[in-house]
Coordinates of C-alpha atoms and ligand atoms in Angstrom, one line a residue:
X94 CA -8.2 -6.1 -42.2
X95 CA -4.7 -5.2 -43.5
X96 CA -4.7 -7.9 -46.2
X97 CA -8.2 -6.6 -47.3
X98 CA -6.9 -3.0 -47.6
X99 CA -3.9 -4.2 -49.6
X100 CA -6.2 -6.0 -52.0
X101 CA -8.3 -2.9 -52.3
X102 CA -5.3 -0.7 -53.1
X103 CA -4.1 -3.2 -55.7
X104 CA -7.7 -3.3 -57.1
X105 CA -7.8 0.5 -57.3
X106 CA -4.4 0.7 -59.0
X107 CA -5.4 -2.0 -61.5
X108 CA -8.6 -0.2 -62.3
X109 CA -6.9 3.1 -62.6
X110 CA -4.5 1.5 -65.1
X111 CA -7.4 0.1 -67.1
X112 CA -9.2 3.4 -67.1
X113 CA -6.0 5.1 -68.3
X114 CA -5.5 2.6 -71.1
X115 CA -9.0 3.1 -72.3
X116 CA -8.4 6.9 -72.5
X117 CA -6.2 6.3 -75.5
X118 CA -9.0 4.8 -77.6
X119 CA -12.3 6.5 -76.7
X120 CA -12.9 10.2 -77.3
X121 CA -15.0 10.6 -74.2
X122 CA -12.1 9.5 -72.1
X123 CA -9.8 12.2 -73.6
X124 CA -9.7 15.0 -71.1
X125 CA -8.2 17.3 -73.7
X126 CA -11.4 17.4 -75.7
X127 CA -14.2 19.9 -75.0
X128 CA -16.7 18.7 -72.4
X129 CA -19.7 18.8 -74.7
X130 CA -17.8 16.7 -77.2
X131 CA -17.0 14.1 -74.6
X132 CA -20.7 14.1 -73.4
X133 CA -22.0 13.5 -76.9
X134 CA -19.5 10.8 -77.7
X135 CA -20.4 9.0 -74.5
X136 CA -24.1 9.5 -74.7
X137 CA -24.2 8.0 -78.2
X138 CA -22.5 4.9 -77.0
X139 CA -24.9 4.3 -74.1
X140 CA -27.8 1.8 -74.0
X141 CA -31.1 2.8 -72.5
X142 CA -30.3 0.8 -69.4
X143 CA -27.0 2.6 -69.0
X144 CA -28.8 5.9 -69.3
X145 CA -31.4 5.0 -66.8
X146 CA -28.7 3.8 -64.4
X147 CA -27.2 7.3 -64.5
X148 CA -30.5 8.7 -63.4
X149 CA -30.6 6.4 -60.4
X150 CA -29.4 7.6 -56.9
X151 CA -29.4 4.9 -54.2
X152 CA -28.7 4.9 -50.5
X153 CA -25.5 3.0 -49.9
X154 CA -27.0 0.3 -47.6
X155 CA -29.8 -0.5 -50.2
X156 CA -27.7 -2.0 -53.0
X157 CA -25.0 -4.7 -53.3
X158 CA -21.7 -3.7 -54.9
X159 CA -22.4 -6.2 -57.6
X160 CA -25.7 -4.5 -58.4
X161 CA -24.0 -1.2 -58.8
X162 CA -22.2 -2.7 -61.8
X163 CA -25.2 -4.7 -63.0
X164 CA -27.5 -1.7 -63.0
X165 CA -24.9 0.9 -64.2
X166 CA -25.8 3.0 -61.0
X167 CA -24.7 6.6 -61.4
X168 CA -25.1 7.9 -57.9
X169 CA -24.9 6.6 -54.3
X170 CA -25.4 8.6 -51.1
X171 CA -25.1 8.4 -47.3
X172 CA -28.2 9.8 -45.7
X173 CA -28.0 11.6 -42.4
X174 CA -25.9 9.3 -40.1
X175 CA -24.9 7.1 -43.1
X176 CA -21.4 6.5 -41.8
X177 CA -19.4 3.2 -42.1
X178 CA -18.3 1.4 -39.0
X179 CA -15.7 2.3 -37.7
X180 CA -16.7 5.9 -38.5
X181 CA -13.2 7.1 -39.5
X182 CA -12.1 9.1 -42.5
X183 CA -9.9 6.2 -43.7
X184 CA -12.9 3.8 -43.5
X185 CA -15.1 6.3 -45.3
X186 CA -12.5 6.5 -48.1
X187 CA -12.3 2.7 -48.3
X188 CA -16.1 2.4 -48.4
X189 CA -16.6 5.0 -51.1
X190 CA -13.6 3.8 -53.2
X191 CA -15.0 0.3 -53.0
X192 CA -18.3 1.4 -54.5
X193 CA -16.6 3.5 -57.1
X194 CA -14.5 0.5 -58.2
X195 CA -17.7 -1.4 -58.9
X196 CA -19.1 1.4 -61.0
X197 CA -15.8 1.5 -63.1
X198 CA -16.3 -2.2 -63.9
X199 CA -19.2 -1.3 -66.1
X200 CA -18.8 -1.5 -69.9
X201 CA -18.2 2.3 -70.3
X202 CA -16.6 2.7 -66.9
X203 CA -18.7 5.8 -66.0
X204 CA -17.8 6.8 -62.4
X205 CA -20.5 7.2 -59.9
X206 CA -20.9 10.3 -57.8
X207 CA -21.1 9.8 -54.1
X208 CA -23.2 12.4 -52.1
X209 CA -23.7 13.3 -48.4
X210 CA -25.1 16.2 -46.3
X211 CA -22.1 18.3 -45.3
X212 CA -24.3 21.1 -44.0
X213 CA -22.0 22.3 -41.3
X214 CA -18.8 20.4 -42.0
X215 CA -18.4 16.7 -43.1
X216 CA -20.8 16.2 -40.2
X217 CA -21.6 12.5 -40.5
X218 CA -17.9 11.8 -40.0
X219 CA -16.6 11.3 -36.5
X220 CA -13.7 13.8 -35.9
X221 CA -14.6 16.1 -38.7
X222 CA -14.7 19.8 -37.9
X223 CA -18.3 20.8 -37.0
X224 CA -18.9 24.4 -38.0
X225 CA -21.8 26.6 -36.7
X226 CA -25.1 25.8 -38.4
X227 CA -26.2 28.3 -41.1
X228 CA -28.3 30.3 -38.7
X229 CA -25.1 31.3 -36.8
X230 CA -23.3 32.1 -40.1
X231 CA -26.3 34.3 -41.0
X232 CA -25.6 36.3 -37.8
X233 CA -22.0 36.9 -39.0
X234 CA -23.2 38.5 -42.3
X235 CA -19.7 37.4 -43.5
X236 CA -19.6 36.0 -47.0
X237 CA -15.8 35.5 -47.0
X238 CA -16.0 33.5 -43.7
X239 CA -18.7 31.3 -45.3
X240 CA -16.7 30.8 -48.4
X241 CA -13.7 29.6 -46.3
X242 CA -15.9 27.3 -44.3
X243 CA -17.4 25.6 -47.4
X244 CA -13.9 25.3 -48.8
X245 CA -12.7 23.6 -45.6
X246 CA -15.7 21.3 -45.6
X247 CA -14.9 20.4 -49.2
X248 CA -11.4 19.4 -48.3
X249 CA -12.6 17.1 -45.5
X250 CA -15.1 15.5 -47.9
X251 CA -12.7 15.0 -50.7
X252 CA -10.3 13.2 -48.4
X253 CA -13.1 10.5 -48.1
X254 CA -14.1 10.4 -51.8
X255 CA -17.4 12.3 -51.2
X256 CA -17.4 14.7 -54.1
X257 CA -21.1 15.7 -53.9
X258 CA -22.4 17.8 -51.0
X259 CA -26.2 18.4 -50.5
X260 CA -25.5 21.9 -49.4
X261 CA -25.9 24.9 -49.0
X262 CA -29.5 25.0 -47.9
X263 CA -30.7 28.3 -49.4
X264 CA -34.3 28.3 -48.1
X265 CA -35.6 31.7 -46.9
X266 CA -37.4 30.5 -43.7
X267 CA -40.5 32.7 -43.0
X268 CA -41.8 30.8 -40.0
X269 CA -39.4 29.9 -37.2
X270 CA -41.7 27.1 -36.0
X271 CA -40.1 25.1 -38.9
X272 CA -37.6 22.5 -37.7
X273 CA -35.2 23.4 -40.5
X274 CA -35.0 27.1 -39.6
X275 CA -31.4 26.6 -38.4
X276 CA -30.3 25.2 -41.7
X277 CA -31.3 28.5 -43.3
X278 CA -29.0 31.5 -43.1
X279 CA -31.8 34.1 -42.6
X280 CA -35.4 35.2 -43.1
X281 CA -33.9 37.9 -45.4
X282 CA -33.5 37.0 -49.0
X283 CA -30.4 39.2 -49.6
X284 CA -28.5 37.5 -46.8
X285 CA -29.3 34.0 -48.1
X286 CA -28.3 35.0 -51.6
X287 CA -25.0 36.4 -50.5
X288 CA -24.0 33.6 -48.2
X289 CA -25.4 30.8 -50.3
X290 CA -23.5 31.8 -53.4
X291 CA -20.3 32.3 -51.3
X292 CA -20.7 28.7 -50.1
X293 CA -21.0 27.4 -53.6
X294 CA -17.8 29.3 -54.6
X295 CA -16.0 28.0 -51.6
X296 CA -17.1 24.4 -52.1
X297 CA -16.5 24.2 -55.8
X298 CA -13.4 26.3 -56.1
X299 CA -12.5 27.0 -59.8
X300 CA -12.8 23.4 -60.9
X301 CA -16.0 22.1 -59.1
X302 CA -13.9 20.2 -56.5
X303 CA -17.0 19.2 -54.5
X304 CA -20.3 19.6 -56.3
X305 CA -22.5 22.0 -54.3
X306 CA -26.3 21.3 -54.3
X307 CA -28.3 24.4 -53.4
X308 CA -31.6 23.1 -51.9
X309 CA -34.6 22.7 -51.7
X310 CA -36.0 24.3 -54.9
X311 CA -38.4 26.1 -54.7
X312 CA -40.3 27.6 -51.7
X313 CA -39.4 25.2 -48.9
X314 CA -39.2 28.2 -46.5
X315 CA -42.7 29.4 -47.5
X316 CA -44.8 26.5 -46.3
X317 CA -47.7 27.1 -44.0
X318 CA -48.1 25.8 -40.5
X319 CA -50.4 22.7 -40.4
X320 CA -50.1 22.1 -44.2
X321 CA -47.8 19.1 -44.0
X322 CA -49.2 15.6 -44.7
X323 CA -46.0 13.8 -43.8
X324 CA -45.9 11.7 -40.6
X325 CA -46.6 14.1 -37.7
X326 CA -44.8 17.0 -39.3
X327 CA -46.6 20.3 -39.2
X328 CA -44.8 22.6 -41.6
X329 CA -41.9 20.7 -43.0
X330 CA -42.7 19.2 -46.4
X331 CA -45.9 21.3 -46.3
X332 CA -47.4 23.6 -48.9
X333 CA -46.1 27.0 -49.9
X334 CA -49.3 29.1 -49.9
X335 CA -47.8 32.1 -51.6
X336 CA -48.4 33.7 -55.0
X337 CA -45.9 33.6 -57.8
X338 CA -44.8 37.2 -57.1
X339 CA -43.8 36.2 -53.6
X340 CA -42.1 33.1 -54.7
X341 CA -40.1 35.0 -57.2
X342 CA -39.3 38.0 -54.9
X343 CA -38.5 36.1 -51.7
X344 CA -37.5 32.6 -52.5
X345 CA -36.0 32.6 -56.1
X346 CA -33.1 35.1 -55.9
X347 CA -30.8 32.8 -53.9
X348 CA -31.0 30.3 -56.7
X349 CA -30.1 33.0 -59.3
X350 CA -27.1 33.9 -57.1
X351 CA -26.2 30.3 -56.7
X352 CA -26.3 29.7 -60.5
X353 CA -24.2 32.8 -61.1
X354 CA -21.7 31.3 -58.6
X355 CA -21.5 28.1 -60.7
X356 CA -24.0 25.7 -59.1
X357 CA -24.4 22.7 -61.3
X358 CA -26.8 20.5 -59.2
X359 CA -30.1 21.6 -57.6
X360 CA -32.1 19.6 -55.2
X361 CA -35.9 19.8 -55.6
X362 CA -38.0 20.3 -52.5
X363 CA -40.4 17.8 -50.9
X364 CA -42.9 20.6 -50.4
X365 CA -45.8 21.7 -52.6
X366 CA -46.9 24.9 -54.2
X367 CA -50.6 25.4 -54.7
X368 CA -52.2 22.0 -55.7
X369 CA -49.0 20.2 -56.8
X370 CA -45.8 18.8 -55.3
X371 CA -42.9 20.8 -56.7
X372 CA -41.3 17.5 -57.7
X373 CA -44.0 17.2 -60.4
X374 CA -44.1 20.9 -61.3
X375 CA -42.9 21.3 -64.9
X376 CA -43.3 25.1 -64.8
X377 CA -41.0 25.6 -61.9
X378 CA -38.4 23.0 -62.8
X379 CA -38.2 23.1 -66.6
X380 CA -39.7 26.4 -67.6
X381 CA -38.4 28.6 -64.8
X382 CA -35.1 26.9 -63.5
X383 CA -33.9 25.4 -66.8
X384 CA -35.5 27.7 -69.2
X385 CA -35.8 31.2 -67.7
X386 CA -32.7 30.9 -65.4
X387 CA -30.8 28.8 -68.0
X388 CA -29.7 26.1 -65.5
X389 CA -27.3 23.8 -67.3
X390 CA -26.6 21.3 -64.5
X391 CA -28.9 18.5 -63.3
X392 CA -31.7 18.4 -60.8
X393 CA -32.0 15.7 -58.1
X394 CA -35.2 14.8 -56.2
X395 CA -35.2 14.7 -52.4
X396 CA -35.3 11.4 -50.4
X397 CA -38.1 9.4 -51.9
X398 CA -40.0 12.7 -52.7
X399 CA -41.1 11.4 -56.1
X400 CA -43.1 8.7 -54.3
X401 CA -45.2 11.4 -52.6
X402 CA -46.5 12.7 -56.0
X403 CA -49.1 9.9 -56.4
X404 CA -50.0 6.5 -54.9
X405 CA -49.5 5.1 -58.4
X406 CA -45.7 4.8 -58.5
X407 CA -45.4 4.7 -62.3
X408 CA -47.6 7.8 -62.6
X409 CA -45.4 9.5 -60.0
X410 CA -42.1 8.6 -61.8
X411 CA -43.4 9.7 -65.2
X412 CA -44.7 13.0 -63.8
X413 CA -41.5 13.8 -62.0
X414 CA -39.1 12.9 -64.8
X415 CA -41.2 14.7 -67.4
X416 CA -41.4 17.7 -65.1
X417 CA -37.6 18.0 -65.3
X418 CA -36.1 15.9 -62.5
X419 CA -32.9 14.4 -63.9
X420 CA -31.8 12.1 -61.1
X421 CA -34.1 10.3 -58.7
X422 CA -33.0 10.0 -55.0
X423 CA -35.0 6.7 -55.0
X424 CA -33.3 5.9 -52.4
X425 CA -34.0 2.3 -51.6
X426 CA -35.5 0.1 -54.4
X427 CA -33.3 0.6 -57.5
X428 CA -34.9 -2.3 -59.4
X429 CA -38.5 -1.0 -59.1
X430 CA -37.4 2.5 -60.3
X431 CA -35.4 1.1 -63.2
X432 CA -38.1 -1.3 -64.3
X433 CA -40.7 1.6 -64.1
X434 CA -38.5 3.8 -66.2
X435 CA -37.9 1.1 -68.8
X436 CA -41.6 0.5 -69.2
X437 CA -42.4 4.2 -69.4
X438 CA -39.8 4.8 -72.2
X439 CA -41.0 1.7 -74.0
X440 CA -44.6 2.9 -74.2
X441 CA -43.7 6.5 -74.8
X442 CA -44.9 8.0 -71.5
X443 CA -41.3 9.3 -71.1
X444 CA -39.8 10.5 -74.4
X445 CA -36.3 9.3 -75.1
X446 CA -35.4 12.9 -75.6
X447 CA -36.1 13.6 -72.0
X448 CA -33.9 10.7 -70.9
X449 CA -31.1 12.0 -73.1
X450 CA -31.5 15.6 -71.7
X451 CA -31.2 14.3 -68.2
X452 CA -28.2 12.0 -68.9
X453 CA -26.5 14.8 -70.9
X454 CA -26.8 17.1 -67.8
X455 CA -25.5 14.4 -65.4
X456 CA -22.5 13.5 -67.7
X457 CA -21.7 17.2 -68.2
X458 CA -21.3 17.7 -64.5
X459 CA -19.3 14.5 -64.0
X460 CA -16.9 15.6 -66.7
X461 CA -16.7 19.1 -65.2
X462 CA -15.8 17.6 -61.8
X463 CA -13.0 15.6 -63.3
X464 CA -14.6 12.4 -62.0
X465 CA -13.4 10.4 -65.0
X466 CA -9.8 11.4 -64.3
X467 CA -10.0 11.4 -60.5
X468 CA -12.7 9.0 -59.4
X469 CA -11.3 8.0 -56.0
X470 CA -10.6 9.6 -52.6
X471 CA -7.7 11.8 -52.0
X472 CA -5.6 10.4 -49.1
X473 CA -3.3 13.4 -49.0
X474 CA -6.2 15.4 -47.7
X475 CA -6.9 13.1 -44.8
X476 CA -4.8 15.4 -42.6
X477 CA -7.3 18.2 -43.1
X478 CA -10.1 16.2 -41.3
X479 CA -10.6 17.9 -38.0
X480 CA -7.3 19.8 -38.5
X481 CA -6.2 22.5 -36.1
X482 CA -6.5 25.0 -39.0
X483 CA -10.1 24.0 -39.8
X484 CA -11.0 24.0 -36.1
X485 CA -9.5 27.5 -35.7
X486 CA -11.7 28.7 -38.6
X487 CA -14.7 27.1 -36.9
X488 CA -13.8 28.8 -33.6
X489 CA -13.6 32.2 -35.4
X490 CA -17.0 31.5 -36.9
X491 CA -18.5 30.8 -33.5
X492 CA -17.2 34.0 -32.1
X493 CA -18.6 36.1 -35.0
X494 CA -22.0 34.3 -34.8
X495 CA -22.8 35.3 -31.2
X496 CA -25.5 37.9 -30.8
X497 CA -25.6 40.0 -27.6
X498 CA -29.3 40.6 -26.8
X499 CA -29.0 42.3 -23.4
X500 CA -26.1 43.6 -21.4
X501 CA -27.1 45.6 -18.3
X502 CA -24.4 47.2 -16.2
X503 CA -22.0 46.2 -18.8
X504 CA -21.9 42.7 -17.4
X505 CA -20.1 41.5 -20.5
X506 CA -17.3 41.1 -21.3
X507 CA -16.4 39.2 -18.1
X508 CA -13.1 39.6 -16.3
X509 CA -10.9 36.5 -16.6
X510 CA -9.8 37.0 -13.0
X511 CA -13.4 36.6 -11.7
X512 CA -12.9 34.9 -8.3
X513 CA -15.7 32.4 -8.4
X514 CA -17.8 31.4 -11.5
X515 CA -20.8 29.1 -11.4
X516 CA -21.7 27.4 -14.6
X517 CA -25.0 25.5 -15.0
X518 CA -27.1 23.7 -17.6
X519 CA -26.6 20.4 -19.3
X520 CA -26.0 22.3 -22.6
X521 CA -22.9 23.9 -21.1
X522 CA -21.0 20.6 -21.3
X523 CA -22.3 18.7 -24.3
X524 CA -20.9 18.6 -27.8
X525 CA -24.0 16.9 -29.2
X526 CA -26.3 19.6 -27.9
X527 CA -24.1 22.5 -29.0
X528 CA -23.9 20.9 -32.5
X529 CA -27.6 20.2 -33.1
X530 CA -29.1 18.1 -35.8
X531 CA -27.2 16.7 -38.8
X532 CA -24.2 15.8 -36.5
X533 CA -23.0 12.1 -36.7
X534 CA -26.6 11.1 -36.6
X535 CA -29.4 12.5 -38.8
X536 CA -31.2 13.9 -35.8
X537 CA -28.0 14.7 -33.9
X538 CA -27.6 13.3 -30.4
X539 CA -26.7 14.4 -26.9
X540 CA -23.3 13.5 -25.4
X541 CA -19.7 13.4 -26.4
X542 CA -20.6 12.3 -29.9
X543 CA -17.5 13.7 -31.6
X544 CA -14.3 15.5 -30.6
X545 CA -14.4 19.2 -29.8
X546 CA -14.6 21.8 -27.0
X547 CA -17.7 22.3 -24.9
X548 CA -18.7 25.8 -23.7
X549 CA -17.6 24.8 -20.2
X550 CA -14.2 23.6 -21.4
X551 CA -13.7 26.8 -23.3
X552 CA -14.6 28.8 -20.2
X553 CA -12.2 26.8 -18.0
X554 CA -9.4 27.2 -20.5
X555 CA -9.9 31.0 -20.5
X556 CA -10.3 32.1 -16.9
X557 CA -7.3 32.9 -14.7
X558 CA -5.5 30.3 -12.5
X559 CA -7.0 32.1 -9.5
X560 CA -10.6 31.6 -10.7
X561 CA -12.7 28.8 -9.2
X562 CA -15.1 27.4 -11.8
X563 CA -17.9 25.3 -10.3
X564 CA -20.1 23.4 -12.8
X565 CA -23.4 22.0 -11.7
X566 CA -25.7 20.7 -14.4
X567 CA -28.8 21.5 -12.3
X568 CA -27.5 24.7 -10.8
X569 CA -27.8 23.7 -7.1
X570 CA -24.1 24.2 -6.2
X571 CA -24.8 22.4 -2.9
X572 CA -21.0 21.9 -2.3
X573 CA -20.2 25.6 -2.7
X574 CA -19.9 26.4 1.0
X575 CA -17.7 28.6 3.3
X576 CA -15.7 27.2 6.2
X577 CA -18.8 27.5 8.4
X578 CA -20.7 25.3 6.0
X579 CA -22.9 28.2 4.7
X580 CA -23.8 28.2 1.0
X581 CA -21.4 30.4 -0.9
X582 CA -22.5 32.8 -3.6
X583 CA -20.5 33.5 -6.8
X584 CA -19.7 36.8 -8.3
X585 CA -20.8 35.5 -11.7
X586 CA -23.1 32.7 -12.9
X587 CA -23.4 31.5 -16.5
X588 CA -26.5 29.4 -17.3
X589 CA -26.8 27.6 -20.7
X590 CA -30.4 26.9 -21.8
X591 CA -32.1 26.0 -25.1
X592 CA -33.1 23.2 -27.4
X593 CA -32.0 19.5 -27.7
X594 CA -30.9 18.3 -31.2
X595 CA -33.5 17.7 -33.9
X596 CA -33.7 17.7 -37.7
X597 CA -36.3 18.4 -40.4
X598 CA -40.0 18.0 -39.4
X599 CA -39.2 16.4 -36.0
X600 CA -38.2 20.0 -35.0
X601 CA -41.5 21.5 -36.1
X602 CA -42.7 23.2 -32.9
X603 CA -46.0 24.9 -31.9
X604 CA -44.4 26.4 -28.8
X605 CA -40.9 27.9 -28.6
X606 CA -41.0 28.8 -24.9
X607 CA -38.1 27.9 -22.7
X608 CA -38.7 24.6 -21.1
X609 CA -39.8 24.5 -17.5
X610 CA -36.5 23.0 -16.3
X611 CA -34.6 25.9 -18.1
X612 CA -36.9 28.5 -16.5
X613 CA -36.3 27.0 -13.0
X614 CA -32.6 26.8 -13.6
X615 CA -32.4 30.5 -14.4
X616 CA -34.4 31.3 -11.2
X617 CA -32.3 28.9 -9.1
X618 CA -28.9 30.3 -10.1
X619 CA -30.2 33.9 -9.9
X620 CA -30.4 33.4 -6.1
X621 CA -26.7 32.5 -5.8
X622 CA -24.9 35.0 -8.0
X623 CA -24.2 38.7 -8.2
X624 CA -24.2 38.8 -12.0
X625 CA -26.1 36.3 -14.2
X626 CA -25.3 35.6 -17.9
X627 CA -27.7 33.4 -19.9
X628 CA -26.6 31.7 -23.1
X629 CA -29.2 30.3 -25.4
X630 CA -28.2 27.2 -27.5
X631 CA -30.9 26.8 -30.1
X632 CA -31.8 26.4 -33.8
X633 CA -34.0 29.5 -33.7
X634 CA -35.2 32.4 -31.5
X635 CA -37.1 31.1 -28.4
X636 CA -39.7 32.8 -26.3
X637 CA -37.7 34.4 -23.4
X638 CA -39.7 37.6 -22.7
X639 CA -40.6 36.7 -19.1
X640 CA -37.1 35.5 -18.2
X641 CA -35.2 38.4 -19.9
X642 CA -35.2 40.7 -16.8
X643 CA -33.8 38.0 -14.5
X644 CA -30.3 38.1 -16.0
X645 CA -28.0 41.1 -16.6
X646 CA -26.9 39.6 -20.0
X647 CA -28.3 37.3 -22.6
X648 CA -26.4 35.8 -25.6
X649 CA -27.8 34.0 -28.6
X650 CA -25.2 31.3 -29.5
X651 CA -27.3 29.3 -32.0
X652 CA -25.8 25.9 -32.7
X653 CA -22.0 26.6 -32.6
X654 CA -20.7 23.1 -33.4
X655 CA -17.5 21.4 -32.1
X656 CA -15.5 24.6 -31.2
X657 CA -17.2 25.9 -28.1
X658 CA -14.0 27.8 -27.2
X659 CA -15.3 30.5 -29.6
X660 CA -18.1 31.3 -27.1
X661 CA -15.6 31.9 -24.2
X662 CA -13.4 34.0 -26.5
X663 CA -16.2 36.6 -26.7
X664 CA -17.6 36.2 -23.2
X665 CA -14.2 37.2 -21.8
X666 CA -13.4 39.9 -24.3
X667 CA -10.8 38.2 -26.5
X668 CA -13.1 38.7 -29.4
X669 CA -15.9 41.4 -29.8
X670 CA -19.6 40.8 -30.1
X671 CA -20.3 41.4 -33.8
X672 CA -23.3 39.2 -34.5
X673 CA -26.7 40.5 -35.6
X674 CA -30.0 38.7 -35.6
X675 CA -30.6 36.8 -38.9
X676 CA -34.2 36.2 -37.8
X677 CA -36.7 38.4 -36.0
X678 CA -37.0 37.4 -32.3
X679 CA -40.7 37.1 -31.3
X680 CA -42.1 38.5 -28.0
X681 CA -44.7 35.7 -27.9
X682 CA -46.0 32.8 -30.0
X683 CA -49.1 34.6 -31.1
X684 CA -47.0 36.8 -33.2
X685 CA -46.0 33.9 -35.5
X686 CA -45.9 33.7 -38.4
X687 CA -44.7 37.3 -38.7
X688 CA -46.2 39.4 -41.5
X689 CA -42.9 41.1 -42.3
X690 CA -44.6 43.6 -44.7
X691 CA -46.5 45.2 -41.8
X692 CA -44.4 44.3 -38.8
X693 CA -43.5 47.4 -36.7
X694 CA -39.9 47.5 -35.2
X695 CA -41.2 47.5 -31.6
X696 CA -43.5 44.6 -32.0
X697 CA -41.0 41.7 -31.7
X698 CA -38.8 41.3 -28.6
X699 CA -35.8 42.0 -30.8
X700 CA -36.0 43.2 -34.5
X701 CA -34.2 41.6 -37.4
X702 CA -30.6 42.9 -37.5
X703 CA -30.4 43.6 -33.7
X704 CA -27.2 43.0 -31.8
X705 CA -25.5 45.0 -29.0
X706 CA -22.0 46.0 -29.6
X707 CA -22.6 45.1 -33.2
X708 CA -25.4 47.6 -33.8
X709 CA -25.1 49.2 -37.2
Ligands
GLC1162 C1 -33.3 14.6 -46.5 C2 -33.4 16.1 -46.6 C3 -32.3 16.7 -47.6 C4 -31.1 15.8 -47.6 C5 -31.5 14.4 -48.2 C6 -30.4 13.4 -48.1 O1 -34.6 14.1 -46.3 O2 -34.6 16.7 -46.9 O3 -32.0 18.0 -47.2 O4 -30.1 16.3 -48.5 O5 -32.6 13.9 -47.5 O6 -30.0 13.2 -46.8

């Protein structure tokens, strides 16, 4: 392994030397020239195949390093869970640098751009800081915090050579039955605009350090339940059955804010609008995004989304590229896409002018990012991965994300000196559950999947030395007995309930009621404690109306990520409750989808913006 890494370092140094030498002779390699001049110089040197290669984005396991060179591939990605083995930052850097070296062997040495979903940290990487998912950040209403989180995420990604992040997700989810609700900041357009643009600024800095990709344009949060035709999805990848006024008023403003913040890459949604897939909608992509909004960067399709336009692949490709998609996330079969493109240009179905426009946009961004000057990973940033500083930021974000829903008899904050504390629920001691989807694996996974602090560990680290903390996953506490063998009660019980990890349409849910085991758990612990606190770990509001009166206090903790200590910080008063609901909390399922235009404040269980101690 050591010999191999030495050869790779030598290879990288050699290639860097060649790249530097070439700078002397070719204008596009001269970083002192204006970007548009470099773009035009390079574009005029490119063959059609080299241009088509730049429009081709391939999943990293679906192409050989040699074919990256042979096909002039312009982009590679790790899909959810697309980590190398071993899943370390050093091995990520070696993997990505290895691919990059093959791209630089092409005639014009155009660097590839490597992308991944860093939606709550560099979340495919073991040991990376896992921040709260966007729903929790929406509860903070704190743009500066979000900017700092996206800057920290960019650091950890740059350490591994991943300079392209498929984030922030700036959907405005209108129906919380959608499995991607938690990837959204809020049901409220203004919050999404403010936090999404802050994330773009944090991620890109002043020099587009990591390319942000606001997604999924346009109207992914407006789809109707039951309108999806994909697998057994119900609403994800469905059809936005709204008029253009609604699309423009509710779903478009976050993109305007993101462009104002400097976004130079936009991902196009799987979903449809009216009769067509957005991926083939020239009005939305070219007329509105590129024309009316003046977008100067490049658009990228979602994972194989172009294939869904038509059963005729060539027709689908022609339709999408002519509609204004600049780069196709194929993501598997590079050669089929390339051959289809070559044929479509040869017979005029795709004008060469459209190819040049797409490639011009892609090259402009690569020059802006400094990829030609700095194509490889940045080892000096490896120390930021999972650093104490970034974890402290995540802990702060967790604390600010908690929403206090009920607090009878001022049960919270708890005294650190509480004599006996019962803790129950599998979610109380599980990093995977508290992180949710898009964590190490695409769908996320239960268990100790990455380093961090569980809620239980945070509680144990916070209480006094005199406090006895007893954890029982099932809440039976059979061993809690007095000297005569009678079952002991505790002054306080904390029960953690909620959802198991999911992502995308696999999280589409017709019923958001607490599970039967969770309902029983609350009832069981209720019998054994004087004061009961329920913490909900979930990607969205759940139906808790019947259970609400059973506990003195309820806290919405969303999907806090790796730093569970942030929950204990607030439960025991080291931090205040400041969070406010980013989504309306329904009383029952028959209220969904809400009609926000006519919804009365007392109809939901808790209205949008609600939060005790944080009430404004
Ligand atoms: C997924 C998602 C998108 C993600 C992309 C790459 O299907 O829809 O949000 O960025 O594929 O993982």
